[in-house]
């Protein structure tokens, strides 16, 4: 039609198209979306090309196209009036279109799409929570499943359909919905009492927590920290029932998230958002039942613990007395390397003898030059130490000899400079040969570092940048471990960690007189900051130092 109409160059009022196929004519009178894909695409194309035309039916005996399509002799074609003049009804004035006969061929029905009716019935199933928790043992995957279910229900009720990746708001809403369902089954009496404006029963386990319902009807800890400068989740944790599967899934999720941290560290991370009942036992059970932790747990030798040296029990700035050890080698690869020889790398561990704070540095080899370079990087970031204690490794002895030679060279030309360097000189101490028990503190640091590293990368080969990222994250986790056992009191929201001694103090701070017992209104602003620092050391002496009194190995 697009080629014939322009060639005729005649004024046309309307265009009528005739066909003897009742099936095709029935398809053309339908909407394309009601047909299957193959026929639907061609019907839509024909309708777009003939949008201003009318389709009508002609019988096969009156169709001139059949004369040519079925084959005809030239002599017969010359005397055929149907071919030259067309059917007789075209000579009449046709106003109304004829009705298309309904096709009786089954081919017409085969190309129609089936009408599928979708119905959704909402029921109140008491076993919904149990069926949902049986789907997976991964807490993150469980929240995502529930988030997609909530999105589906929302799209069914609203015209604005949401697609794409899940948002943080959807995940939070799904988590609150799941926890609210768990709390409604385990704390039904307490929630009913709070909804009626009453307090929880005296016999309830939640009585000491002063629980309340937030704006989303989630049961949270009330406590006495409403005026504390903390996040809302840290002041009012979500209460979790003891022994419930959702509680175990949350503990397992945080245990894997923080690189298989121990029981105390696991409980500390969970309590930043949740308050599980009997959380200590749950944390110990999760760590004890972890298969990866069990496989990587070394055999501990039973030895008598000796008296602690003076450097371990004297309050002093972090890393003033420092122990150093190496661990490795670890194999790393270059970026985009798929095969070939991997490079070796080592990790130097610096550990503070008084606060157990840890600093990790990557070292290319075990030479004295590499160790001196790592020592310079450490001093530039953490400050100069007063004493270094190491074992009798060859690289440590060589580094000590090299530093002594440099001090002797500098001492000769300038006496004042030599005196200054002597006053600031680092005291280097080596433990007795073949006595690893003297270096138990940094050996424990090596153990803690490997504990997280093996569970993080396993047998995978990483690049240098990825390796540095992992060890710095492990350093932050190790410096966030509690130095003393966690308290069961809900008002003790903060625990003493090595990070308290690393943040918020100058590197070259000088000793200050003790001002803990002086009232704040008698102190200046700087003295108040000094008092806060001394309170931290007082907690170190009261909580952590007393914890070292017992001998756990005999």
mmCIF file with all atom_site columns, N, CA and C in Angstrom, residues 88-116:
data_model
loop_
_atom_site.group_PDB
_atom_site.id
_atom_site.type_symbol
_atom_site.label_atom_id
_atom_site.label_alt_id
_atom_site.label_comp_id
_atom_site.label_asym_id
_atom_site.label_entity_id
_atom_site.label_seq_id
_atom_site.pdbx_PDB_ins_code
_atom_site.Cartn_x
_atom_site.Cartn_y
_atom_site.Cartn_z
_atom_site.occupancy
_atom_site.B_iso_or_equiv
_atom_site.pdbx_formal_charge
_atom_site.auth_seq_id
_atom_site.auth_comp_id
_atom_site.auth_asym_id
_atom_site.auth_atom_id
_atom_site.pdbx_PDB_model_num
ATOM 1  N N  . UNK A 1 88  ? -18.046 -8.760  -9.620  1.00 0.00 ? 88  UNK A N  1
ATOM 2  C CA . UNK A 1 88  ? -19.172 -7.901  -10.006 1.00 0.00 ? 88  UNK A CA 1
ATOM 3  C C  . UNK A 1 88  ? -19.616 -6.969  -8.878  1.00 0.00 ? 88  UNK A C  1
ATOM 4  N N  . UNK A 1 89  ? -19.450 -7.369  -7.595  1.00 0.00 ? 89  UNK A N  1
ATOM 5  C CA . UNK A 1 89  ? -19.968 -6.533  -6.527  1.00 0.00 ? 89  UNK A CA 1
ATOM 6  C C  . UNK A 1 89  ? -19.174 -5.242  -6.356  1.00 0.00 ? 89  UNK A C  1
ATOM 7  N N  . UNK A 1 90  ? -17.998 -5.173  -7.034  1.00 0.00 ? 90  UNK A N  1
ATOM 8  C CA . UNK A 1 90  ? -17.242 -3.931  -6.949  1.00 0.00 ? 90  UNK A CA 1
ATOM 9  C C  . UNK A 1 90  ? -17.889 -2.819  -7.773  1.00 0.00 ? 90  UNK A C  1
ATOM 10 N N  . UNK A 1 91  ? -18.739 -3.193  -8.742  1.00 0.00 ? 91  UNK A N  1
ATOM 11 C CA . UNK A 1 91  ? -19.414 -2.187  -9.569  1.00 0.00 ? 91  UNK A CA 1
ATOM 12 C C  . UNK A 1 91  ? -20.540 -1.508  -8.793  1.00 0.00 ? 91  UNK A C  1
ATOM 13 N N  . UNK A 1 92  ? -20.969 -2.123  -7.702  1.00 0.00 ? 92  UNK A N  1
ATOM 14 C CA . UNK A 1 92  ? -22.018 -1.523  -6.895  1.00 0.00 ? 92  UNK A CA 1
ATOM 15 C C  . UNK A 1 92  ? -21.400 -0.594  -5.842  1.00 0.00 ? 92  UNK A C  1
ATOM 16 N N  . UNK A 1 93  ? -22.226 0.306   -5.323  1.00 0.00 ? 93  UNK A N  1
ATOM 17 C CA . UNK A 1 93  ? -21.773 1.218   -4.283  1.00 0.00 ? 93  UNK A CA 1
ATOM 18 C C  . UNK A 1 93  ? -21.861 0.497   -2.931  1.00 0.00 ? 93  UNK A C  1
ATOM 19 N N  . UNK A 1 94  ? -20.730 0.230   -2.321  1.00 0.00 ? 94  UNK A N  1
ATOM 20 C CA . UNK A 1 94  ? -20.666 -0.519  -1.066  1.00 0.00 ? 94  UNK A CA 1
ATOM 21 C C  . UNK A 1 94  ? -20.463 0.489   0.063   1.00 0.00 ? 94  UNK A C  1
ATOM 22 N N  . UNK A 1 95  ? -21.396 0.553   0.953   1.00 0.00 ? 95  UNK A N  1
ATOM 23 C CA . UNK A 1 95  ? -21.331 1.517   2.064   1.00 0.00 ? 95  UNK A CA 1
ATOM 24 C C  . UNK A 1 95  ? -20.928 0.855   3.368   1.00 0.00 ? 95  UNK A C  1
ATOM 25 N N  . UNK A 1 96  ? -21.668 -0.156  3.773   1.00 0.00 ? 96  UNK A N  1
ATOM 26 C CA . UNK A 1 96  ? -21.391 -0.812  5.061   1.00 0.00 ? 96  UNK A CA 1
ATOM 27 C C  . UNK A 1 96  ? -20.540 -2.048  4.841   1.00 0.00 ? 96  UNK A C  1
ATOM 28 N N  . UNK A 1 97  ? -19.557 -2.255  5.722   1.00 0.00 ? 97  UNK A N  1
ATOM 29 C CA . UNK A 1 97  ? -18.733 -3.461  5.579   1.00 0.00 ? 97  UNK A CA 1
ATOM 30 C C  . UNK A 1 97  ? -19.516 -4.706  5.968   1.00 0.00 ? 97  UNK A C  1
ATOM 31 N N  . UNK A 1 98  ? -19.193 -5.787  5.285   1.00 0.00 ? 98  UNK A N  1
ATOM 32 C CA . UNK A 1 98  ? -19.838 -7.066  5.575   1.00 0.00 ? 98  UNK A CA 1
ATOM 33 C C  . UNK A 1 98  ? -19.277 -7.666  6.861   1.00 0.00 ? 98  UNK A C  1
ATOM 34 N N  . UNK A 1 99  ? -20.112 -8.428  7.499   1.00 0.00 ? 99  UNK A N  1
ATOM 35 C CA . UNK A 1 99  ? -19.641 -9.121  8.694   1.00 0.00 ? 99  UNK A CA 1
ATOM 36 C C  . UNK A 1 99  ? -18.679 -10.230 8.315   1.00 0.00 ? 99  UNK A C  1
ATOM 37 N N  . UNK A 1 100 ? -17.580 -10.284 9.097   1.00 0.00 ? 100 UNK A N  1
ATOM 38 C CA . UNK A 1 100 ? -16.586 -11.341 8.836   1.00 0.00 ? 100 UNK A CA 1
ATOM 39 C C  . UNK A 1 100 ? -17.082 -12.643 9.438   1.00 0.00 ? 100 UNK A C  1
ATOM 40 N N  . UNK A 1 101 ? -17.171 -13.683 8.637   1.00 0.00 ? 101 UNK A N  1
ATOM 41 C CA . UNK A 1 101 ? -17.610 -14.980 9.188   1.00 0.00 ? 101 UNK A CA 1
ATOM 42 C C  . UNK A 1 101 ? -16.617 -15.495 10.229  1.00 0.00 ? 101 UNK A C  1
ATOM 43 N N  . UNK A 1 102 ? -17.153 -16.072 11.293  1.00 0.00 ? 102 UNK A N  1
ATOM 44 C CA . UNK A 1 102 ? -16.287 -16.580 12.356  1.00 0.00 ? 102 UNK A CA 1
ATOM 45 C C  . UNK A 1 102 ? -15.523 -17.802 11.855  1.00 0.00 ? 102 UNK A C  1
ATOM 46 N N  . UNK A 1 103 ? -14.215 -17.830 11.957  1.00 0.00 ? 103 UNK A N  1
ATOM 47 C CA . UNK A 1 103 ? -13.443 -18.973 11.437  1.00 0.00 ? 103 UNK A CA 1
ATOM 48 C C  . UNK A 1 103 ? -13.690 -20.221 12.257  1.00 0.00 ? 103 UNK A C  1
ATOM 49 N N  . UNK A 1 104 ? -13.795 -21.328 11.544  1.00 0.00 ? 104 UNK A N  1
ATOM 50 C CA . UNK A 1 104 ? -14.007 -22.615 12.204  1.00 0.00 ? 104 UNK A CA 1
ATOM 51 C C  . UNK A 1 104 ? -12.741 -23.443 12.294  1.00 0.00 ? 104 UNK A C  1
ATOM 52 N N  . UNK A 1 105 ? -11.671 -22.947 11.724  1.00 0.00 ? 105 UNK A N  1
ATOM 53 C CA . UNK A 1 105 ? -10.402 -23.673 11.763  1.00 0.00 ? 105 UNK A CA 1
ATOM 54 C C  . UNK A 1 105 ? -9.783  -23.561 13.173  1.00 0.00 ? 105 UNK A C  1
ATOM 55 N N  . UNK A 1 106 ? -9.193  -24.670 13.684  1.00 0.00 ? 106 UNK A N  1
ATOM 56 C CA . UNK A 1 106 ? -8.571  -24.674 15.001  1.00 0.00 ? 106 UNK A CA 1
ATOM 57 C C  . UNK A 1 106 ? -7.277  -23.871 15.035  1.00 0.00 ? 106 UNK A C  1
ATOM 58 N N  . UNK A 1 107 ? -6.718  -23.550 13.878  1.00 0.00 ? 107 UNK A N  1
ATOM 59 C CA . UNK A 1 107 ? -5.493  -22.744 13.843  1.00 0.00 ? 107 UNK A CA 1
ATOM 60 C C  . UNK A 1 107 ? -5.735  -21.372 14.463  1.00 0.00 ? 107 UNK A C  1
ATOM 61 N N  . UNK A 1 108 ? -6.926  -20.863 14.283  1.00 0.00 ? 108 UNK A N  1
ATOM 62 C CA . UNK A 1 108 ? -7.260  -19.564 14.869  1.00 0.00 ? 108 UNK A CA 1
ATOM 63 C C  . UNK A 1 108 ? -7.156  -19.604 16.389  1.00 0.00 ? 108 UNK A C  1
ATOM 64 N N  . UNK A 1 109 ? -7.642  -20.650 17.031  1.00 0.00 ? 109 UNK A N  1
ATOM 65 C CA . UNK A 1 109 ? -7.614  -20.751 18.487  1.00 0.00 ? 109 UNK A CA 1
ATOM 66 C C  . UNK A 1 109 ? -6.217  -21.056 19.007  1.00 0.00 ? 109 UNK A C  1
ATOM 67 N N  . UNK A 1 110 ? -5.406  -21.737 18.220  1.00 0.00 ? 110 UNK A N  1
ATOM 68 C CA . UNK A 1 110 ? -4.056  -22.086 18.676  1.00 0.00 ? 110 UNK A CA 1
ATOM 69 C C  . UNK A 1 110 ? -3.157  -20.867 18.831  1.00 0.00 ? 110 UNK A C  1
ATOM 70 N N  . UNK A 1 111 ? -3.422  -19.813 18.071  1.00 0.00 ? 111 UNK A N  1
ATOM 71 C CA . UNK A 1 111 ? -2.588  -18.618 18.149  1.00 0.00 ? 111 UNK A CA 1
ATOM 72 C C  . UNK A 1 111 ? -3.083  -17.604 19.176  1.00 0.00 ? 111 UNK A C  1
ATOM 73 N N  . UNK A 1 112 ? -4.126  -17.909 19.909  1.00 0.00 ? 112 UNK A N  1
ATOM 74 C CA . UNK A 1 112 ? -4.621  -17.018 20.953  1.00 0.00 ? 112 UNK A CA 1
ATOM 75 C C  . UNK A 1 112 ? -3.926  -17.323 22.273  1.00 0.00 ? 112 UNK A C  1
ATOM 76 N N  . UNK A 1 113 ? -3.608  -16.269 23.013  1.00 0.00 ? 113 UNK A N  1
ATOM 77 C CA . UNK A 1 113 ? -3.016  -16.451 24.334  1.00 0.00 ? 113 UNK A CA 1
ATOM 78 C C  . UNK A 1 113 ? -4.076  -16.932 25.319  1.00 0.00 ? 113 UNK A C  1
ATOM 79 N N  . UNK A 1 114 ? -3.645  -17.731 26.246  1.00 0.00 ? 114 UNK A N  1
ATOM 80 C CA . UNK A 1 114 ? -4.569  -18.221 27.268  1.00 0.00 ? 114 UNK A CA 1
ATOM 81 C C  . UNK A 1 114 ? -4.785  -17.155 28.328  1.00 0.00 ? 114 UNK A C  1
ATOM 82 N N  . UNK A 1 115 ? -5.983  -17.007 28.769  1.00 0.00 ? 115 UNK A N  1
ATOM 83 C CA . UNK A 1 115 ? -6.304  -16.058 29.829  1.00 0.00 ? 115 UNK A CA 1
ATOM 84 C C  . UNK A 1 115 ? -6.034  -16.710 31.178  1.00 0.00 ? 115 UNK A C  1
ATOM 85 N N  . UNK A 1 116 ? -5.062  -16.141 31.905  1.00 0.00 ? 116 UNK A N  1
ATOM 86 C CA . UNK A 1 116 ? -4.667  -16.671 33.206  1.00 0.00 ? 116 UNK A CA 1
ATOM 87 C C  . UNK A 1 116 ? -5.137  -15.699 34.281  1.00 0.00 ? 116 UNK A C  1
#
